[in-house]
Amino acid sequence: MDPKIVMYVNRVTEAIAKVNLEMGKIRSKVDDQANELAKKDDEIAELRSQLEEQGGEIEKLKNEAASPHHGESRLRELENYLWHQLKSAMIARLHRDSKKYSVSDKIHLVHA
């Protein structure tokens, strides 16, 4: 065989090997990037799901707040809570300062 043809075939073979090596590196990078994108897609899906849940909660709270009875019932709850807190504080003070008040004062304060 002609030495020039052999040399040409060797160069072409080396060039093909280099191209294959570079293609392998590129494929590896593409696979890595595809894996990263898949992870990011999963994260986005999770965040979207959380956002939808929060949106549902916000909508529920808006509907409750828009309800005409919601504000009134919440106000009554707060009034009752504050009244019980005040009553507890008064009873605690009565126990602490029991000598300062008469029995009728104590009964009046407790049942008010």
Coordinates of C-alpha atoms in Angstrom, one line a residue:
M1 CA 0.0 0.0 0.0
D2 CA 1.1 3.5 -0.7
P3 CA 2.7 5.1 2.4
K4 CA 0.9 8.4 1.6
I5 CA -2.5 6.6 1.8
V6 CA -1.5 4.8 5.0
M7 CA -0.4 8.2 6.5
Y8 CA -3.7 9.8 5.3
V9 CA -5.8 6.9 6.8
N10 CA -3.9 7.2 10.1
R11 CA -4.5 11.0 10.3
V12 CA -8.2 10.5 9.5
T13 CA -8.4 7.7 12.1
E14 CA -6.8 10.0 14.7
A15 CA -9.1 12.9 13.8
I16 CA -12.1 10.6 14.1
A17 CA -10.8 9.4 17.5
K18 CA -10.4 13.0 18.7
V19 CA -13.9 13.9 17.5
N20 CA -15.3 10.9 19.3
L21 CA -13.5 11.9 22.5
E22 CA -14.8 15.5 22.2
M23 CA -18.3 14.2 21.5
G24 CA -18.2 12.0 24.6
K25 CA -17.2 15.0 26.7
I26 CA -20.0 17.1 25.2
R27 CA -22.5 14.3 25.8
S28 CA -21.3 14.0 29.4
K29 CA -21.8 17.8 29.9
V30 CA -25.2 17.7 28.2
D31 CA -26.3 14.8 30.5
D32 CA -25.1 16.7 33.6
Q33 CA -27.0 19.8 32.5
A34 CA -30.1 17.7 31.8
N35 CA -29.9 16.2 35.3
E36 CA -29.6 19.7 36.8
L37 CA -32.6 20.9 34.7
A38 CA -34.6 17.9 35.9
K39 CA -33.8 18.8 39.5
K40 CA -34.7 22.4 38.9
D41 CA -38.0 21.3 37.3
D42 CA -38.8 19.2 40.3
E43 CA -38.0 22.2 42.6
I44 CA -40.2 24.5 40.5
A45 CA -43.0 21.9 40.6
E46 CA -42.8 21.7 44.4
L47 CA -42.7 25.5 44.7
R48 CA -45.7 25.8 42.4
S49 CA -47.6 23.3 44.5
Q50 CA -46.8 25.2 47.6
L51 CA -47.9 28.4 46.0
E52 CA -51.2 26.9 44.9
E53 CA -51.8 25.7 48.5
Q54 CA -51.0 29.1 49.9
G55 CA -53.2 30.7 47.2
G56 CA -56.0 28.5 48.3
E57 CA -55.5 29.4 52.0
I58 CA -55.4 33.1 51.1
E59 CA -58.6 32.8 49.1
K60 CA -60.2 31.0 52.0
L61 CA -59.1 33.8 54.4
K62 CA -60.4 36.4 52.0
N63 CA -63.8 34.7 51.8
E64 CA -63.9 34.4 55.6
A65 CA -63.0 38.0 56.0
A66 CA -65.5 39.1 53.4
S67 CA -68.3 37.3 55.2
P68 CA -70.4 39.9 57.2
H69 CA -70.7 37.5 60.1
H70 CA -67.0 36.7 60.3
G71 CA -66.0 40.1 61.7
E72 CA -68.7 40.1 64.2
S73 CA -68.0 36.6 65.5
R74 CA -64.3 37.3 65.6
L75 CA -65.0 40.5 67.6
R76 CA -67.2 38.6 70.0
E77 CA -64.4 36.0 70.4
L78 CA -61.9 38.8 71.2
E79 CA -64.3 40.5 73.6
N80 CA -64.9 37.2 75.5
Y81 CA -61.2 36.5 75.6
L82 CA -60.4 39.9 76.9
W83 CA -63.2 39.8 79.4
H84 CA -62.0 36.4 80.8
Q85 CA -58.5 37.8 81.0
L86 CA -59.7 40.8 82.9
K87 CA -61.8 38.7 85.2
S88 CA -58.8 36.4 85.9
A89 CA -56.6 39.3 86.7
M90 CA -59.3 40.8 89.0
I91 CA -59.7 37.4 90.8
A92 CA -55.9 37.1 91.2
R93 CA -55.8 40.6 92.6
L94 CA -58.6 39.8 95.0
H95 CA -56.7 36.8 96.3
R96 CA -53.5 38.9 96.6
D97 CA -55.3 41.9 98.3
S98 CA -58.0 39.9 100.1
K99 CA -57.8 42.1 103.2
K100 CA -58.6 45.3 101.3
Y101 CA -62.0 44.2 99.9
S102 CA -65.2 43.3 101.7
V103 CA -67.0 40.1 100.9
S104 CA -69.7 41.9 99.0
D105 CA -67.1 43.7 96.8
K106 CA -65.5 40.3 96.0
I107 CA -68.8 38.8 95.1
H108 CA -69.7 41.8 92.9
L109 CA -66.4 41.7 91.1
V110 CA -66.4 38.0 90.5
H111 CA -69.9 37.9 89.1
A112 CA -69.7 41.1 87.0

